PDB file of C-alpha atoms in Angstrom:
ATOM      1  CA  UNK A   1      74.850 -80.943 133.398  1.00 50.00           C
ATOM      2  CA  UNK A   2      71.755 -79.321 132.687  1.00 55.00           C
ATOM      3  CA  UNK A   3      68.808 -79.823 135.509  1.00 67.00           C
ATOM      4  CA  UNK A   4      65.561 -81.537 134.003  1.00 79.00           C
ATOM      5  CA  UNK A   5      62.789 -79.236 134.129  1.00 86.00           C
ATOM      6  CA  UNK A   6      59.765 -81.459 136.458  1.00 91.00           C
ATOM      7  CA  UNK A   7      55.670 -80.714 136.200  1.00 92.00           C
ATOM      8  CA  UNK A   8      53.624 -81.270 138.805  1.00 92.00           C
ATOM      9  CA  UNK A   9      50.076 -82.534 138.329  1.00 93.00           C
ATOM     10  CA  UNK A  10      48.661 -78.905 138.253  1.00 92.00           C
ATOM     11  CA  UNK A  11      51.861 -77.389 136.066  1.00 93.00           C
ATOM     12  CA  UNK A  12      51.459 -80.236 133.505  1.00 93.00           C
ATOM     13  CA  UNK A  13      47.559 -79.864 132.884  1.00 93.00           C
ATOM     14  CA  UNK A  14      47.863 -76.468 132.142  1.00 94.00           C
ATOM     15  CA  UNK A  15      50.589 -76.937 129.201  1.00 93.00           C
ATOM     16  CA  UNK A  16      49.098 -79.612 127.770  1.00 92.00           C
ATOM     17  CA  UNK A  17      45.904 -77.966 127.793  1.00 92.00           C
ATOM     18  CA  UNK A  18      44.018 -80.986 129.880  1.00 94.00           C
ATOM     19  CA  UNK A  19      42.510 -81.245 133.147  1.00 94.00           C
ATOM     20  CA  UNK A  20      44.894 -82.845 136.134  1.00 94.00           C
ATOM     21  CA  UNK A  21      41.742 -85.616 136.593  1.00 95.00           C
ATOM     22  CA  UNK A  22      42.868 -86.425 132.676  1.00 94.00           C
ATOM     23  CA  UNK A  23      46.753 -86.537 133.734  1.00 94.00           C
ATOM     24  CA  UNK A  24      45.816 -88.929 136.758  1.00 93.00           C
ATOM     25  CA  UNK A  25      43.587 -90.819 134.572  1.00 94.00           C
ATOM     26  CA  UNK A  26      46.557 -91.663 131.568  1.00 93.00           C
ATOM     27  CA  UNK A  27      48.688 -92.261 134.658  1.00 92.00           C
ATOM     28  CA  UNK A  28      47.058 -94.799 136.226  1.00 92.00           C
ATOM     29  CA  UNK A  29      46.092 -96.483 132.799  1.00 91.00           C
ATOM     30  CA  UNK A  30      49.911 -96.689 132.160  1.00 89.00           C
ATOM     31  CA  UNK A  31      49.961 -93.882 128.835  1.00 90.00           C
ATOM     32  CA  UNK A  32      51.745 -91.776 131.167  1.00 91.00           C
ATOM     33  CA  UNK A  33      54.315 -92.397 133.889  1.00 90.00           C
ATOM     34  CA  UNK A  34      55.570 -90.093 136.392  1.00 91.00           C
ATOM     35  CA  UNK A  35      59.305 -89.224 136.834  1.00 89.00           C
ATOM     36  CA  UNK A  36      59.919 -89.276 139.790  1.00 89.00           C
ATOM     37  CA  UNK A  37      58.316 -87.916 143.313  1.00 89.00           C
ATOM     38  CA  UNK A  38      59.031 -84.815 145.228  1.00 86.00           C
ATOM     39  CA  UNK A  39      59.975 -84.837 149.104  1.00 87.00           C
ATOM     40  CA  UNK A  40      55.810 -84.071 149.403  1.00 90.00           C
ATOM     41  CA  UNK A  41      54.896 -87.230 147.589  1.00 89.00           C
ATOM     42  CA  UNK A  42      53.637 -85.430 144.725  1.00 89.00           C
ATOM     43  CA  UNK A  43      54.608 -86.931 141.246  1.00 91.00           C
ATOM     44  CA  UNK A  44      56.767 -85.104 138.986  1.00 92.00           C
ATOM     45  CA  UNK A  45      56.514 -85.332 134.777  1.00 92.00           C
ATOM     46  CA  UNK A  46      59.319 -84.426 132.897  1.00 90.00           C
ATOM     47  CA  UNK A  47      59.355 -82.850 129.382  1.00 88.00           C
ATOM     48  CA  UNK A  48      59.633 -86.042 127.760  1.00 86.00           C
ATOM     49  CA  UNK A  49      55.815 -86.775 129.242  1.00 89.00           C
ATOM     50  CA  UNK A  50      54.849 -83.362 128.188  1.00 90.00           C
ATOM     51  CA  UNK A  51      55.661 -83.809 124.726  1.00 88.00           C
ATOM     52  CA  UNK A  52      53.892 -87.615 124.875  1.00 87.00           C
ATOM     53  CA  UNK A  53      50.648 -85.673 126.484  1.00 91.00           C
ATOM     54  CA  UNK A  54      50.053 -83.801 123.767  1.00 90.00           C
ATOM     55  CA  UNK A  55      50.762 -86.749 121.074  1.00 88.00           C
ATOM     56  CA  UNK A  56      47.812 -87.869 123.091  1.00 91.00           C
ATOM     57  CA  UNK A  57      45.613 -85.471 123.124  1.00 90.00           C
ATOM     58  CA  UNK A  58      46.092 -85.186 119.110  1.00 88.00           C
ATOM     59  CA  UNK A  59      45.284 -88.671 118.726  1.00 88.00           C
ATOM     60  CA  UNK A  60      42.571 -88.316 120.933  1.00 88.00           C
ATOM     61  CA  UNK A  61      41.622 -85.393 118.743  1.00 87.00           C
ATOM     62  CA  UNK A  62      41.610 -88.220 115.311  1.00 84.00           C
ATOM     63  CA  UNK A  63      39.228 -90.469 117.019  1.00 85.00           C
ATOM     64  CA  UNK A  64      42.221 -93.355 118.125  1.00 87.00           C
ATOM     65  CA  UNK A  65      40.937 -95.287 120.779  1.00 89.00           C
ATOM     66  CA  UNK A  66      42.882 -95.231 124.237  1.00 89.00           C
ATOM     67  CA  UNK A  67      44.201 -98.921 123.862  1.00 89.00           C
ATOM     68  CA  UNK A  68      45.381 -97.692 119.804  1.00 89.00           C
ATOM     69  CA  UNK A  69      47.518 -94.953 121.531  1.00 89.00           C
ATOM     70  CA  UNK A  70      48.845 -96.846 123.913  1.00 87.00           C
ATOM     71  CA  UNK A  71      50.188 -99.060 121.440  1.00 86.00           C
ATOM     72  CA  UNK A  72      51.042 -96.494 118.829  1.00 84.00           C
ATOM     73  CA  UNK A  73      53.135 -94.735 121.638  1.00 82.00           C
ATOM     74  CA  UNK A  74      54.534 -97.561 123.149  1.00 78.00           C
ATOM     75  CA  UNK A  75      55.781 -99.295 119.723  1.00 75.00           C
ATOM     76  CA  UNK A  76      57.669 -96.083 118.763  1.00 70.00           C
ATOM     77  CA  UNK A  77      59.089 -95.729 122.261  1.00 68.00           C
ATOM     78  CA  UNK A  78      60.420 -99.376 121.205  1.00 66.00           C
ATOM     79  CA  UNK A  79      61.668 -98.200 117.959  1.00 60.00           C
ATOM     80  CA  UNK A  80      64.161 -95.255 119.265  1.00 54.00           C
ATOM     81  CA  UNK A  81      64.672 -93.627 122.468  1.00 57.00           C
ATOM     82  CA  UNK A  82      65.085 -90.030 120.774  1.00 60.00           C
ATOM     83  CA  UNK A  83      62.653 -88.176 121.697  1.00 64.00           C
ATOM     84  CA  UNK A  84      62.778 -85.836 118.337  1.00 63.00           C
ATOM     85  CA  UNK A  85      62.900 -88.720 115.632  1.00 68.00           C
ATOM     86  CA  UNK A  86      59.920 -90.706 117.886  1.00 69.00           C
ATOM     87  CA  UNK A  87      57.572 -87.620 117.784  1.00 71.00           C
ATOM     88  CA  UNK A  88      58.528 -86.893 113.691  1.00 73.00           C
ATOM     89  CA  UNK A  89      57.571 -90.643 113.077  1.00 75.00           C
ATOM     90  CA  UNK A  90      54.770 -90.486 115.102  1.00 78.00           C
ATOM     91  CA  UNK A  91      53.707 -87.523 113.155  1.00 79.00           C
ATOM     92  CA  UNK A  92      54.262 -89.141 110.268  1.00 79.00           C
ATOM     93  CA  UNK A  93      52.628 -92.266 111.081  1.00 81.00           C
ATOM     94  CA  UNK A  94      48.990 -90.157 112.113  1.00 83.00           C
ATOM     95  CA  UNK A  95      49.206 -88.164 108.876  1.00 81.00           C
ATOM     96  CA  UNK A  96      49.289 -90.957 107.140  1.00 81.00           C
ATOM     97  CA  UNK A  97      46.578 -93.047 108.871  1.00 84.00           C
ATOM     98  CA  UNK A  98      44.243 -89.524 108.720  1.00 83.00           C
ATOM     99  CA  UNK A  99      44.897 -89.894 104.826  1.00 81.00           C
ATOM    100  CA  UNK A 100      44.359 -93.489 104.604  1.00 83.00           C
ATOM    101  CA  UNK A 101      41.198 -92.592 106.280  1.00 84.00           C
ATOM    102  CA  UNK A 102      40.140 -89.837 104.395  1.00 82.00           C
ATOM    103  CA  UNK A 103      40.814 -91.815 101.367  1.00 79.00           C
ATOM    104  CA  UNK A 104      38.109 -94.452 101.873  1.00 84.00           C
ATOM    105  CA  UNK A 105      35.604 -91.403 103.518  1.00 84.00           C
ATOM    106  CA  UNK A 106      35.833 -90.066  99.629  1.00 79.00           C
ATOM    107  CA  UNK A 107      35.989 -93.103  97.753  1.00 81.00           C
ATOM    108  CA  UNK A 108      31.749 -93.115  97.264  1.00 84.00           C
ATOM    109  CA  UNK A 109      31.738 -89.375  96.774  1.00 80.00           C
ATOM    110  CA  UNK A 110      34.507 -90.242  93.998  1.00 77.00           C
ATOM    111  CA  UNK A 111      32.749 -92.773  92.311  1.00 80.00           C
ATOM    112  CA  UNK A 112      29.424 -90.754  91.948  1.00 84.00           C
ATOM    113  CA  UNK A 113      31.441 -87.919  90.006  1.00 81.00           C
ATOM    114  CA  UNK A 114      30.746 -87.731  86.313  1.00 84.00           C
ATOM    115  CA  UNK A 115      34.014 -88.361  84.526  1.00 83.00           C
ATOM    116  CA  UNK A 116      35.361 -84.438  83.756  1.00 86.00           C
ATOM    117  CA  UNK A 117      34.216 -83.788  87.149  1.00 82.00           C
ATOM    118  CA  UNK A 118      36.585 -86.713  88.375  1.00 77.00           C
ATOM    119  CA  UNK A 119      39.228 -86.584  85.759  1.00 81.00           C
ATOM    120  CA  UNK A 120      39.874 -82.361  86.590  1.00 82.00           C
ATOM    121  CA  UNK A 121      39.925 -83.312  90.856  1.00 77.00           C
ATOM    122  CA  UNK A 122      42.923 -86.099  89.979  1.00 75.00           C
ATOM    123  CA  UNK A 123      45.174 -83.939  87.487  1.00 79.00           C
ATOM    124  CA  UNK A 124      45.223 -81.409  91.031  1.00 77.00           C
ATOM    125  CA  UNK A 125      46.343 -84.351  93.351  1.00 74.00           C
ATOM    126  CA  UNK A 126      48.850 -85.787  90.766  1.00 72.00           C
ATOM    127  CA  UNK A 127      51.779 -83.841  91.282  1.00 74.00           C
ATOM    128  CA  UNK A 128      51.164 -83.566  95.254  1.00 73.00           C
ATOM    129  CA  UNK A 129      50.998 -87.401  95.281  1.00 76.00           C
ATOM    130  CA  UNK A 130      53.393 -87.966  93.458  1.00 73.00           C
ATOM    131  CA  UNK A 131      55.833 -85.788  95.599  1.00 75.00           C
ATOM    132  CA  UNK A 132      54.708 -87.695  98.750  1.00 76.00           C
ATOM    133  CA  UNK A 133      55.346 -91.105  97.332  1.00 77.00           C
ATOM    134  CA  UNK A 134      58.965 -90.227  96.115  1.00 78.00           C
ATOM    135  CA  UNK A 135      59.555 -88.675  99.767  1.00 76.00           C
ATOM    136  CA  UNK A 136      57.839 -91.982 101.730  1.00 76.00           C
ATOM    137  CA  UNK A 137      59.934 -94.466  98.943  1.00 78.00           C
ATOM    138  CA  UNK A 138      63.324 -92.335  99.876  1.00 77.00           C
ATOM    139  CA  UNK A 139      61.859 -92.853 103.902  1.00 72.00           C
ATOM    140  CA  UNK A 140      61.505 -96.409 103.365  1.00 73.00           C
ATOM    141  CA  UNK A 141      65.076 -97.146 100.965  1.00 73.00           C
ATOM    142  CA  UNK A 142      67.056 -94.983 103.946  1.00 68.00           C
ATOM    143  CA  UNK A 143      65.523 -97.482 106.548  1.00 63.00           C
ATOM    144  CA  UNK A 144      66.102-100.371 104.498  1.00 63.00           C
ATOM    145  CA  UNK A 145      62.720-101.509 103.831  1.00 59.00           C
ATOM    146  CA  UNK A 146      63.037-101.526 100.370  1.00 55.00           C
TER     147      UNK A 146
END
């Protein structure tokens, strides 16, 4: 059996591209746990806590609130313990929130648009839309939701 590959404080910061006070602060606030502990005391962060860093620091990056990605996170943890479909879902999950969001940030611009003006910007998003919904409906019929 393969050996897990371990981070300390100082290894981890630099991969995820945030300082070790920002690795002891998610720690101690629960979005991040240690693995285990090395015969020095120090704590040790696997991959797995790698990959959750940087879902962190993107959602960080979309203006979520710590308490949001805590529960974001934790919920998909809930959902499935593979790592791989978690982080595709939880992909999924910010794209579409950034959408939904970007959505109502254009709705005013949208309205004050005379009606070629309007009418030329939604025959471009028609066929990209359209391809989205069919892909999220599949999504949803595959995980029984529908």
């Amino acid at each position: 059996m393969a050996e897990k590959t371990l981070y300390r404080i100082g290894e981890l910061s630099k991969l995820a591209e945030v300082s070790p006070r920002t690795i002891d602060f998610y720690t101690s606030t629960g979005l991040i746990e240690p693995d285990s502990r090395s015969a020095k005391n120090y704590r040790l962060y696997s991959d797995e806590t790698l990959f959750r860093l940087k879902r962190i620091v993107q959602m960080k990056k979309d203006k979520y609130s710590l308490e949001e990605i805590k529960t974001t996170l934790d919920d998909w943890k809930k959902i499935s313990s593979e790592e791989h479909v978690s982080s595709k879902l939880t992909d999924l999950e910010l794209h579409l929130e950034r959408l939904q969001r970007e959505v109502k940030e254009l709705e005013p611009v949208l309205s004050q648009l005379k009606p070629k003006q309007a009418n030329k910007l939604f025959k471009r998003l028609v066929p990209q839309t359209a391809a989205c919904v069919e892909a999220l409906m599949l999504l949803l019929n595959k995980g029984g939701l529908m």
